[in-house]
PDB file of C-alpha atoms in Angstrom:
ATOM      1  CA  MET G   1      29.786  -5.263 -10.071  1.00 45.00           C
ATOM      2  CA  SER G   2      32.386  -6.394  -7.560  1.00 47.00           C
ATOM      3  CA  GLU G   3      32.169  -9.914  -6.242  1.00 48.00           C
ATOM      4  CA  PRO G   4      31.246  -8.932  -2.646  1.00 52.00           C
ATOM      5  CA  LEU G   5      28.444  -6.665  -3.893  1.00 46.00           C
ATOM      6  CA  ALA G   6      27.255  -9.338  -6.324  1.00 49.00           C
ATOM      7  CA  ASN G   7      27.042 -11.809  -3.458  1.00 52.00           C
ATOM      8  CA  ARG G   8      25.124  -9.302  -1.355  1.00 50.00           C
ATOM      9  CA  VAL G   9      22.628  -8.645  -4.156  1.00 52.00           C
ATOM     10  CA  GLN G  10      22.086 -12.373  -4.623  1.00 55.00           C
ATOM     11  CA  ALA G  11      21.580 -12.934  -0.895  1.00 54.00           C
ATOM     12  CA  MET G  12      19.189 -10.023  -0.423  1.00 58.00           C
ATOM     13  CA  THR G  13      17.011 -10.742  -3.455  1.00 68.00           C
ATOM     14  CA  THR G  14      16.766 -14.507  -2.905  1.00 86.00           C
ATOM     15  CA  LEU G  15      13.136 -15.570  -2.521  1.00 95.00           C
ATOM     16  CA  LYS G  16      12.179 -16.430   1.058  1.00 97.00           C
ATOM     17  CA  SER G  17       8.904 -17.833   2.336  1.00 96.00           C
ATOM     18  CA  THR G  18       6.939 -18.229   5.541  1.00 96.00           C
ATOM     19  CA  LEU G  19       3.439 -18.498   6.942  1.00 97.00           C
ATOM     20  CA  VAL G  20       1.810 -15.327   8.238  1.00 97.00           C
ATOM     21  CA  ASP G  21      -0.930 -16.747  10.434  1.00 95.00           C
ATOM     22  CA  ASP G  22      -2.164 -19.350   7.906  1.00 94.00           C
ATOM     23  CA  ILE G  23      -1.248 -17.290   4.824  1.00 97.00           C
ATOM     24  CA  PRO G  24       1.643 -18.567   2.650  1.00 97.00           C
ATOM     25  CA  VAL G  25       3.873 -15.599   1.810  1.00 98.00           C
ATOM     26  CA  ALA G  26       7.029 -15.217  -0.287  1.00 98.00           C
ATOM     27  CA  TRP G  27       9.250 -12.144  -0.368  1.00 98.00           C
ATOM     28  CA  CYS G  28      12.487 -10.608  -1.544  1.00 97.00           C
ATOM     29  CA  SER G  29      14.295  -7.990   0.524  1.00 96.00           C
ATOM     30  CA  PRO G  30      15.687  -4.778  -0.989  1.00 94.00           C
ATOM     31  CA  ILE G  31      19.390  -4.134  -1.378  1.00 86.00           C
ATOM     32  CA  GLU G  32      18.783  -0.507  -0.405  1.00 90.00           C
ATOM     33  CA  PRO G  33      15.297   0.537   0.835  1.00 90.00           C
ATOM     34  CA  ARG G  34      13.628   3.347  -1.058  1.00 88.00           C
ATOM     35  CA  ALA G  35      14.297   6.813   0.312  1.00 83.00           C
ATOM     36  CA  ALA G  36      10.842   8.172  -0.582  1.00 80.00           C
ATOM     37  CA  GLY G  37       7.368   6.736  -0.975  1.00 81.00           C
ATOM     38  CA  PRO G  38       6.038   3.346   0.165  1.00 87.00           C
ATOM     39  CA  ARG G  39       8.675   0.681   0.828  1.00 94.00           C
ATOM     40  CA  LEU G  40       6.402  -2.377   0.583  1.00 97.00           C
ATOM     41  CA  ALA G  41       5.192  -3.846  -2.720  1.00 98.00           C
ATOM     42  CA  LEU G  42       2.679  -6.663  -3.094  1.00 99.00           C
ATOM     43  CA  TRP G  43       2.669  -8.419  -6.470  1.00 99.00           C
ATOM     44  CA  GLN G  44      -0.037 -11.036  -6.996  1.00 99.00           C
ATOM     45  CA  PRO G  45      -0.184 -13.921  -9.491  1.00 98.00           C
ATOM     46  CA  PRO G  46      -2.819 -14.645 -12.114  1.00 97.00           C
ATOM     47  CA  PHE G  47      -5.320 -17.464 -11.754  1.00 96.00           C
ATOM     48  CA  GLY G  48      -3.563 -20.832 -11.867  1.00 94.00           C
ATOM     49  CA  MET G  49      -0.175 -19.559 -10.654  1.00 96.00           C
ATOM     50  CA  ASP G  50       1.319 -19.178  -7.196  1.00 97.00           C
ATOM     51  CA  LYS G  51       3.603 -16.870  -5.254  1.00 98.00           C
ATOM     52  CA  ALA G  52       6.790 -18.724  -6.243  1.00 97.00           C
ATOM     53  CA  ALA G  53       6.090 -18.047  -9.917  1.00 97.00           C
ATOM     54  CA  MET G  54       6.233 -14.328  -9.139  1.00 98.00           C
ATOM     55  CA  GLU G  55       9.925 -14.484  -8.166  1.00 98.00           C
ATOM     56  CA  PRO G  56      11.215 -12.590 -11.260  1.00 97.00           C
ATOM     57  CA  TYR G  57       8.840  -9.702 -10.533  1.00 98.00           C
ATOM     58  CA  LEU G  58       9.611  -9.711  -6.819  1.00 98.00           C
ATOM     59  CA  ARG G  59      13.333  -9.589  -7.542  1.00 97.00           C
ATOM     60  CA  GLU G  60      12.928  -6.553  -9.803  1.00 97.00           C
ATOM     61  CA  LEU G  61      10.775  -4.815  -7.226  1.00 98.00           C
ATOM     62  CA  ALA G  62      13.378  -5.571  -4.557  1.00 97.00           C
ATOM     63  CA  GLU G  63      16.111  -4.183  -6.797  1.00 96.00           C
ATOM     64  CA  ALA G  64      13.983  -1.012  -7.039  1.00 96.00           C
ATOM     65  CA  GLY G  65      14.073  -0.700  -3.244  1.00 96.00           C
ATOM     66  CA  PHE G  66      10.884  -2.450  -2.169  1.00 96.00           C
ATOM     67  CA  THR G  67      10.325  -5.254   0.273  1.00 97.00           C
ATOM     68  CA  ALA G  68       8.497  -7.267  -2.383  1.00 98.00           C
ATOM     69  CA  VAL G  69       5.855  -9.765  -1.265  1.00 98.00           C
ATOM     70  CA  SER G  70       3.467 -12.212  -2.906  1.00 99.00           C
ATOM     71  CA  VAL G  71       0.705 -14.279  -1.328  1.00 98.00           C
ATOM     72  CA  ASP G  72      -0.675 -17.592  -2.566  1.00 98.00           C
ATOM     73  CA  PRO G  73      -4.225 -16.836  -3.718  1.00 98.00           C
ATOM     74  CA  TRP G  74      -6.828 -18.912  -1.948  1.00 97.00           C
ATOM     75  CA  GLN G  75      -6.939 -22.460  -3.407  1.00 96.00           C
ATOM     76  CA  HIS G  76      -3.527 -21.947  -5.061  1.00 95.00           C
ATOM     77  CA  GLY G  77       0.027 -22.966  -4.238  1.00 93.00           C
ATOM     78  CA  GLU G  78       0.322 -24.218  -0.659  1.00 95.00           C
ATOM     79  CA  ARG G  79      -3.428 -23.639  -0.279  1.00 92.00           C
ATOM     80  CA  ALA G  80      -4.456 -25.719  -3.286  1.00 90.00           C
ATOM     81  CA  ALA G  81      -7.242 -28.241  -2.910  1.00 83.00           C
ATOM     82  CA  ASP G  82      -6.752 -31.860  -3.936  1.00 86.00           C
ATOM     83  CA  GLU G  83      -7.225 -31.134  -7.642  1.00 88.00           C
ATOM     84  CA  THR G  84      -5.088 -30.482 -10.692  1.00 90.00           C
ATOM     85  CA  GLY G  85      -4.766 -27.045 -12.227  1.00 90.00           C
ATOM     86  CA  GLU G  86      -6.964 -28.192 -15.100  1.00 92.00           C
ATOM     87  CA  GLU G  87      -9.621 -29.421 -12.682  1.00 93.00           C
ATOM     88  CA  ARG G  88      -9.541 -26.143 -10.763  1.00 94.00           C
ATOM     89  CA  PHE G  89      -9.887 -24.136 -13.981  1.00 92.00           C
ATOM     90  CA  ALA G  90     -12.844 -26.231 -15.142  1.00 93.00           C
ATOM     91  CA  ARG G  91     -14.560 -26.010 -11.743  1.00 95.00           C
ATOM     92  CA  VAL G  92     -14.192 -22.254 -11.340  1.00 93.00           C
ATOM     93  CA  PHE G  93     -15.169 -21.275 -14.871  1.00 94.00           C
ATOM     94  CA  ALA G  94     -18.152 -23.635 -14.868  1.00 94.00           C
ATOM     95  CA  ALA G  95     -19.660 -21.417 -12.128  1.00 96.00           C
ATOM     96  CA  PHE G  96     -17.559 -18.252 -12.282  1.00 95.00           C
ATOM     97  CA  ARG G  97     -19.298 -16.117  -9.675  1.00 98.00           C
ATOM     98  CA  ARG G  98     -19.647 -18.938  -7.166  1.00 97.00           C
ATOM     99  CA  GLY G  99     -16.052 -20.087  -7.724  1.00 97.00           C
ATOM    100  CA  MET G 100     -14.005 -16.981  -8.519  1.00 97.00           C
ATOM    101  CA  TRP G 101     -15.478 -14.363  -6.217  1.00 98.00           C
ATOM    102  CA  PRO G 102     -14.503 -16.229  -3.002  1.00 98.00           C
ATOM    103  CA  ILE G 103     -10.962 -16.680  -4.362  1.00 98.00           C
ATOM    104  CA  LEU G 104     -10.779 -12.948  -4.979  1.00 98.00           C
ATOM    105  CA  GLY G 105     -12.400 -11.970  -1.704  1.00 98.00           C
ATOM    106  CA  ARG G 106     -10.399 -14.255   0.560  1.00 98.00           C
ATOM    107  CA  THR G 107      -7.160 -13.259  -1.136  1.00 99.00           C
ATOM    108  CA  VAL G 108      -7.901  -9.546  -0.715  1.00 99.00           C
ATOM    109  CA  LEU G 109      -8.501 -10.057   3.000  1.00 98.00           C
ATOM    110  CA  ASP G 110      -5.278 -12.057   3.300  1.00 98.00           C
ATOM    111  CA  CYS G 111      -3.329  -9.326   1.504  1.00 98.00           C
ATOM    112  CA  MET G 112      -4.620  -6.824   4.071  1.00 98.00           C
ATOM    113  CA  ARG G 113      -2.671  -8.761   6.699  1.00 97.00           C
ATOM    114  CA  VAL G 114       0.636  -8.425   4.836  1.00 94.00           C
ATOM    115  CA  PRO G 115       1.420  -4.749   5.615  1.00 95.00           C
ATOM    116  CA  ASP G 116       1.025  -5.418   9.348  1.00 96.00           C
ATOM    117  CA  TRP G 117       3.424  -8.360   9.175  1.00 97.00           C
ATOM    118  CA  ALA G 118       5.887  -6.620   6.856  1.00 96.00           C
ATOM    119  CA  GLU G 119       6.050  -3.583   9.119  1.00 95.00           C
ATOM    120  CA  GLU G 120       6.482  -5.635  12.283  1.00 95.00           C
ATOM    121  CA  GLU G 121       8.877  -8.296  10.992  1.00 95.00           C
ATOM    122  CA  LEU G 122      10.671  -6.696   8.036  1.00 94.00           C
ATOM    123  CA  GLY G 123      10.565  -2.994   8.886  1.00 92.00           C
ATOM    124  CA  ALA G 124       8.857  -2.201   5.596  1.00 93.00           C
ATOM    125  CA  GLY G 125       6.756   0.734   6.825  1.00 89.00           C
ATOM    126  CA  ARG G 126       2.993   1.083   6.794  1.00 89.00           C
ATOM    127  CA  GLU G 127       2.245   2.254   3.256  1.00 95.00           C
ATOM    128  CA  ALA G 128       2.346  -0.041   0.235  1.00 97.00           C
ATOM    129  CA  VAL G 129       2.006  -0.336  -3.498  1.00 98.00           C
ATOM    130  CA  ALA G 130       0.308  -3.339  -5.087  1.00 99.00           C
ATOM    131  CA  GLY G 131      -0.103  -4.961  -8.459  1.00 99.00           C
ATOM    132  CA  GLY G 132      -0.542  -8.149 -10.374  1.00 99.00           C
ATOM    133  CA  MET G 133      -1.740  -9.830 -13.521  1.00 98.00           C
ATOM    134  CA  SER G 134      -5.356 -10.836 -14.233  1.00 97.00           C
ATOM    135  CA  LEU G 135      -6.638 -12.290 -10.924  1.00 98.00           C
ATOM    136  CA  GLY G 136      -3.632 -10.671  -9.256  1.00 98.00           C
ATOM    137  CA  GLY G 137      -4.486  -7.291 -10.720  1.00 99.00           C
ATOM    138  CA  ASP G 138      -8.127  -7.660  -9.700  1.00 99.00           C
ATOM    139  CA  THR G 139      -6.900  -8.408  -6.184  1.00 99.00           C
ATOM    140  CA  ALA G 140      -4.605  -5.375  -6.104  1.00 99.00           C
ATOM    141  CA  VAL G 141      -7.306  -2.953  -7.256  1.00 99.00           C
ATOM    142  CA  ALA G 142      -9.811  -4.292  -4.727  1.00 99.00           C
ATOM    143  CA  LEU G 143      -7.161  -4.097  -2.007  1.00 99.00           C
ATOM    144  CA  ALA G 144      -6.735  -0.368  -2.640  1.00 98.00           C
ATOM    145  CA  GLY G 145     -10.427   0.131  -1.952  1.00 98.00           C
ATOM    146  CA  ALA G 146     -10.318  -1.944   1.220  1.00 98.00           C
ATOM    147  CA  ASP G 147      -7.017  -0.698   2.679  1.00 98.00           C
ATOM    148  CA  ALA G 148      -6.031   2.985   2.602  1.00 98.00           C
ATOM    149  CA  ARG G 149      -2.374   2.044   3.139  1.00 97.00           C
ATOM    150  CA  VAL G 150      -2.191   0.968  -0.526  1.00 98.00           C
ATOM    151  CA  ARG G 151      -1.203   4.160  -2.339  1.00 98.00           C
ATOM    152  CA  ARG G 152      -0.424   2.972  -5.882  1.00 98.00           C
ATOM    153  CA  VAL G 153      -1.665   0.051  -7.967  1.00 99.00           C
ATOM    154  CA  ALA G 154      -0.553  -1.442 -11.293  1.00 99.00           C
ATOM    155  CA  ALA G 155      -3.082  -3.892 -12.738  1.00 99.00           C
ATOM    156  CA  ILE G 156      -2.246  -5.892 -15.877  1.00 98.00           C
ATOM    157  CA  VAL G 157      -5.225  -7.287 -17.859  1.00 98.00           C
ATOM    158  CA  ALA G 158      -7.402  -6.782 -14.799  1.00 98.00           C
ATOM    159  CA  THR G 159     -10.807  -5.298 -14.041  1.00 98.00           C
ATOM    160  CA  PRO G 160     -12.542  -3.274 -11.326  1.00 99.00           C
ATOM    161  CA  ASP G 161     -15.836  -5.022 -12.170  1.00 98.00           C
ATOM    162  CA  TRP G 162     -15.987  -8.577 -10.889  1.00 98.00           C
ATOM    163  CA  THR G 163     -19.100  -9.281 -12.997  1.00 97.00           C
ATOM    164  CA  ARG G 164     -17.006  -8.930 -16.193  1.00 96.00           C
ATOM    165  CA  PRO G 165     -19.919  -8.128 -18.553  1.00 94.00           C
ATOM    166  CA  GLY G 166     -19.507  -9.989 -21.841  1.00 94.00           C
ATOM    167  CA  MET G 167     -16.602 -12.158 -20.625  1.00 93.00           C
ATOM    168  CA  ARG G 168     -15.577 -14.775 -23.173  1.00 95.00           C
ATOM    169  CA  ASP G 169     -13.583 -17.987 -22.904  1.00 93.00           C
ATOM    170  CA  VAL G 170      -9.867 -17.190 -22.844  1.00 92.00           C
ATOM    171  CA  PHE G 171      -9.219 -20.186 -25.138  1.00 91.00           C
ATOM    172  CA  ASP G 172     -12.303 -19.723 -27.366  1.00 92.00           C
ATOM    173  CA  PRO G 173     -13.269 -16.058 -27.764  1.00 92.00           C
ATOM    174  CA  SER G 174     -16.340 -17.031 -29.770  1.00 93.00           C
ATOM    175  CA  ARG G 175     -17.932 -18.447 -26.597  1.00 95.00           C
ATOM    176  CA  GLU G 176     -19.398 -16.086 -24.002  1.00 94.00           C
ATOM    177  CA  ILE G 177     -19.132 -17.555 -20.513  1.00 93.00           C
ATOM    178  CA  ASP G 178     -22.296 -18.201 -18.539  1.00 95.00           C
ATOM    179  CA  GLN G 179     -21.139 -16.940 -15.143  1.00 96.00           C
ATOM    180  CA  GLY G 180     -23.946 -18.542 -13.137  1.00 94.00           C
ATOM    181  CA  GLU G 181     -25.253 -17.270  -9.825  1.00 95.00           C
ATOM    182  CA  ALA G 182     -23.228 -16.339  -6.762  1.00 96.00           C
ATOM    183  CA  GLY G 183     -23.828 -18.178  -3.514  1.00 94.00           C
ATOM    184  CA  PRO G 184     -24.237 -16.170  -0.288  1.00 97.00           C
ATOM    185  CA  THR G 185     -20.514 -16.157   0.541  1.00 98.00           C
ATOM    186  CA  ALA G 186     -19.489 -15.179  -2.977  1.00 98.00           C
ATOM    187  CA  GLN G 187     -22.112 -12.439  -3.050  1.00 98.00           C
ATOM    188  CA  TRP G 188     -20.908 -11.047   0.270  1.00 98.00           C
ATOM    189  CA  PHE G 189     -17.350 -10.769  -1.044  1.00 98.00           C
ATOM    190  CA  HIS G 190     -18.608  -9.032  -4.185  1.00 99.00           C
ATOM    191  CA  ASP G 191     -20.822  -6.574  -2.336  1.00 98.00           C
ATOM    192  CA  HIS G 192     -18.111  -5.614   0.151  1.00 98.00           C
ATOM    193  CA  LEU G 193     -14.934  -5.709  -1.971  1.00 99.00           C
ATOM    194  CA  CYS G 194     -15.711  -5.315  -5.690  1.00 99.00           C
ATOM    195  CA  PRO G 195     -14.291  -1.895  -6.667  1.00 99.00           C
ATOM    196  CA  MET G 196     -17.350  -0.878  -8.680  1.00 98.00           C
ATOM    197  CA  LYS G 197     -19.373  -1.309  -5.474  1.00 97.00           C
ATOM    198  CA  ARG G 198     -16.809   0.672  -3.435  1.00 97.00           C
ATOM    199  CA  LEU G 199     -16.439   3.937  -5.325  1.00 98.00           C
ATOM    200  CA  ASP G 200     -16.810   5.997  -2.147  1.00 98.00           C
ATOM    201  CA  ALA G 201     -13.831   4.188  -0.614  1.00 98.00           C
ATOM    202  CA  PHE G 202     -11.649   4.934  -3.635  1.00 98.00           C
ATOM    203  CA  ALA G 203     -12.715   8.578  -3.529  1.00 98.00           C
ATOM    204  CA  ALA G 204     -11.757   8.709   0.158  1.00 97.00           C
ATOM    205  CA  HIS G 205      -8.477   6.767  -0.100  1.00 96.00           C
ATOM    206  CA  ALA G 206      -7.429   8.494  -3.375  1.00 97.00           C
ATOM    207  CA  PRO G 207      -5.019   5.825  -4.647  1.00 98.00           C
ATOM    208  CA  ALA G 208      -3.227   6.146  -7.992  1.00 98.00           C
ATOM    209  CA  ILE G 209      -4.165   3.196 -10.214  1.00 98.00           C
ATOM    210  CA  ALA G 210      -2.733   2.226 -13.612  1.00 99.00           C
ATOM    211  CA  PHE G 211      -4.470  -0.361 -15.790  1.00 99.00           C
ATOM    212  CA  GLU G 212      -2.371  -2.065 -18.478  1.00 98.00           C
ATOM    213  CA  LEU G 213      -4.946  -3.709 -20.749  1.00 98.00           C
ATOM    214  CA  GLY G 214      -5.162  -5.766 -23.912  1.00 96.00           C
ATOM    215  CA  ALA G 215      -6.998  -3.700 -26.519  1.00 95.00           C
ATOM    216  CA  ASP G 216      -8.631  -6.846 -27.916  1.00 94.00           C
ATOM    217  CA  ASP G 217      -9.118  -8.666 -24.604  1.00 93.00           C
ATOM    218  CA  THR G 218     -12.477 -10.444 -24.552  1.00 94.00           C
ATOM    219  CA  HIS G 219     -11.746 -12.435 -21.387  1.00 96.00           C
ATOM    220  CA  VAL G 220     -11.257  -9.388 -19.145  1.00 95.00           C
ATOM    221  CA  PRO G 221     -13.066  -6.705 -21.187  1.00 95.00           C
ATOM    222  CA  PRO G 222     -11.188  -3.380 -20.959  1.00 95.00           C
ATOM    223  CA  GLU G 223     -14.341  -1.232 -20.966  1.00 97.00           C
ATOM    224  CA  ALA G 224     -14.795  -1.737 -17.209  1.00 98.00           C
ATOM    225  CA  ALA G 225     -11.628   0.203 -16.426  1.00 98.00           C
ATOM    226  CA  ALA G 226     -12.969   3.148 -18.435  1.00 98.00           C
ATOM    227  CA  ARG G 227     -16.254   3.057 -16.498  1.00 98.00           C
ATOM    228  CA  PHE G 228     -14.289   2.999 -13.256  1.00 98.00           C
ATOM    229  CA  ARG G 229     -12.120   5.934 -14.323  1.00 98.00           C
ATOM    230  CA  ASP G 230     -15.151   7.952 -15.400  1.00 98.00           C
ATOM    231  CA  ALA G 231     -16.979   7.212 -12.140  1.00 98.00           C
ATOM    232  CA  LEU G 232     -13.995   8.548 -10.165  1.00 98.00           C
ATOM    233  CA  ALA G 233     -13.175  11.478 -12.454  1.00 96.00           C
ATOM    234  CA  ALA G 234     -14.438  14.104 -10.000  1.00 95.00           C
ATOM    235  CA  THR G 235     -12.611  12.572  -7.013  1.00 95.00           C
ATOM    236  CA  PRO G 236      -8.994  12.761  -5.791  1.00 95.00           C
ATOM    237  CA  ALA G 237      -8.341   9.208  -7.056  1.00 94.00           C
ATOM    238  CA  THR G 238      -6.126   8.828 -10.151  1.00 96.00           C
ATOM    239  CA  VAL G 239      -6.887   6.202 -12.812  1.00 98.00           C
ATOM    240  CA  ARG G 240      -4.629   5.784 -15.860  1.00 98.00           C
ATOM    241  CA  ILE G 241      -5.451   3.348 -18.671  1.00 98.00           C
ATOM    242  CA  THR G 242      -2.969   2.092 -21.271  1.00 98.00           C
ATOM    243  CA  HIS G 243      -4.097  -0.228 -24.067  1.00 97.00           C
ATOM    244  CA  HIS G 244      -1.622  -2.688 -25.561  1.00 96.00           C
ATOM    245  CA  PRO G 245      -2.021  -4.556 -28.858  1.00 94.00           C
ATOM    246  CA  GLY G 246      -3.571  -7.993 -28.677  1.00 92.00           C
ATOM    247  CA  ASP G 247      -5.786 -10.066 -26.446  1.00 89.00           C
ATOM    248  CA  HIS G 248      -5.566 -11.200 -22.818  1.00 90.00           C
ATOM    249  CA  SER G 249      -2.709 -13.660 -23.311  1.00 89.00           C
ATOM    250  CA  ALA G 250      -0.712 -11.350 -25.578  1.00 87.00           C
ATOM    251  CA  ALA G 251      -0.804  -8.517 -23.051  1.00 87.00           C
ATOM    252  CA  ILE G 252       0.525 -10.833 -20.326  1.00 86.00           C
ATOM    253  CA  ARG G 253       3.323 -12.196 -22.515  1.00 89.00           C
ATOM    254  CA  THR G 254       4.667  -8.895 -23.837  1.00 90.00           C
ATOM    255  CA  PRO G 255       7.135  -6.931 -21.683  1.00 94.00           C
ATOM    256  CA  ASP G 256       5.629  -3.439 -21.964  1.00 96.00           C
ATOM    257  CA  PRO G 257       2.809  -3.889 -19.403  1.00 97.00           C
ATOM    258  CA  TRP G 258       5.288  -5.035 -16.756  1.00 98.00           C
ATOM    259  CA  ARG G 259       7.801  -2.307 -17.609  1.00 98.00           C
ATOM    260  CA  ASN G 260       5.038   0.307 -17.340  1.00 98.00           C
ATOM    261  CA  SER G 261       3.844  -1.220 -14.075  1.00 98.00           C
ATOM    262  CA  LEU G 262       7.294  -1.161 -12.498  1.00 98.00           C
ATOM    263  CA  GLU G 263       7.767   2.465 -13.524  1.00 98.00           C
ATOM    264  CA  TRP G 264       4.328   3.356 -12.122  1.00 98.00           C
ATOM    265  CA  LEU G 265       4.862   1.624  -8.797  1.00 98.00           C
ATOM    266  CA  THR G 266       8.251   3.227  -8.253  1.00 96.00           C
ATOM    267  CA  SER G 267       7.021   6.721  -9.125  1.00 94.00           C
ATOM    268  CA  THR G 268       6.101   9.203  -6.419  1.00 83.00           C
ATOM    269  CA  GLU G 269       4.047  11.357  -8.799  1.00 77.00           C
ATOM    270  CA  ASP G 270       0.546  10.785 -10.198  1.00 69.00           C
TER     271      ASP G 270
END
């Protein structure tokens, strides 16, 4: 690569950040925008991480021709409450439905704002692809049900069922988590955004969704993706499921789920 081109690549794919309304956003610009298909990609972090930690993924998406964007999930990054990551983890998983569902719901609604901003300010076009890991993947799948502009989704160790039947502690798989009861706000987010409650929207929007799952994942049980696929089998929506060896953490650490996700998001075929 010549020095001038190398400098251009570095400048274009450098992570930038701003506030969109009150939403903290980071993005990398493409060297050359894609000639076909959506030109905007949202890639969302797992629970406990923020948009800045997604820089390696955003850079690869930008190199593939996307305007690549990540949003701080609610209560994360610039939106974090006055608590440590350990305190946030303990609080949310002590009352999962009351704590996690609002994080999911608010983040989905914030991500719906991104295509408007990216089209107006970055010229990224109206259609998008989306993906993420764990919480980020849950967000991306739900976003496709809420926003018809999202045409393709890649979800790593994620679920379409926010109730996660049989969910176990990610650090102690012998312990099933008591998820508690949802408060009114949490329940509203679930009822209006959880993909398993929005099958008609997925049938109407017909996105193409790829799940990259840990075969032995007990924290985000992979059976929910199969139920989702089966429920949409007679609709125009596409759901692909790939199982990888290992549990939740192993599937995040290994490179294959991300490589598959990048290939899926850049494809223009189902």
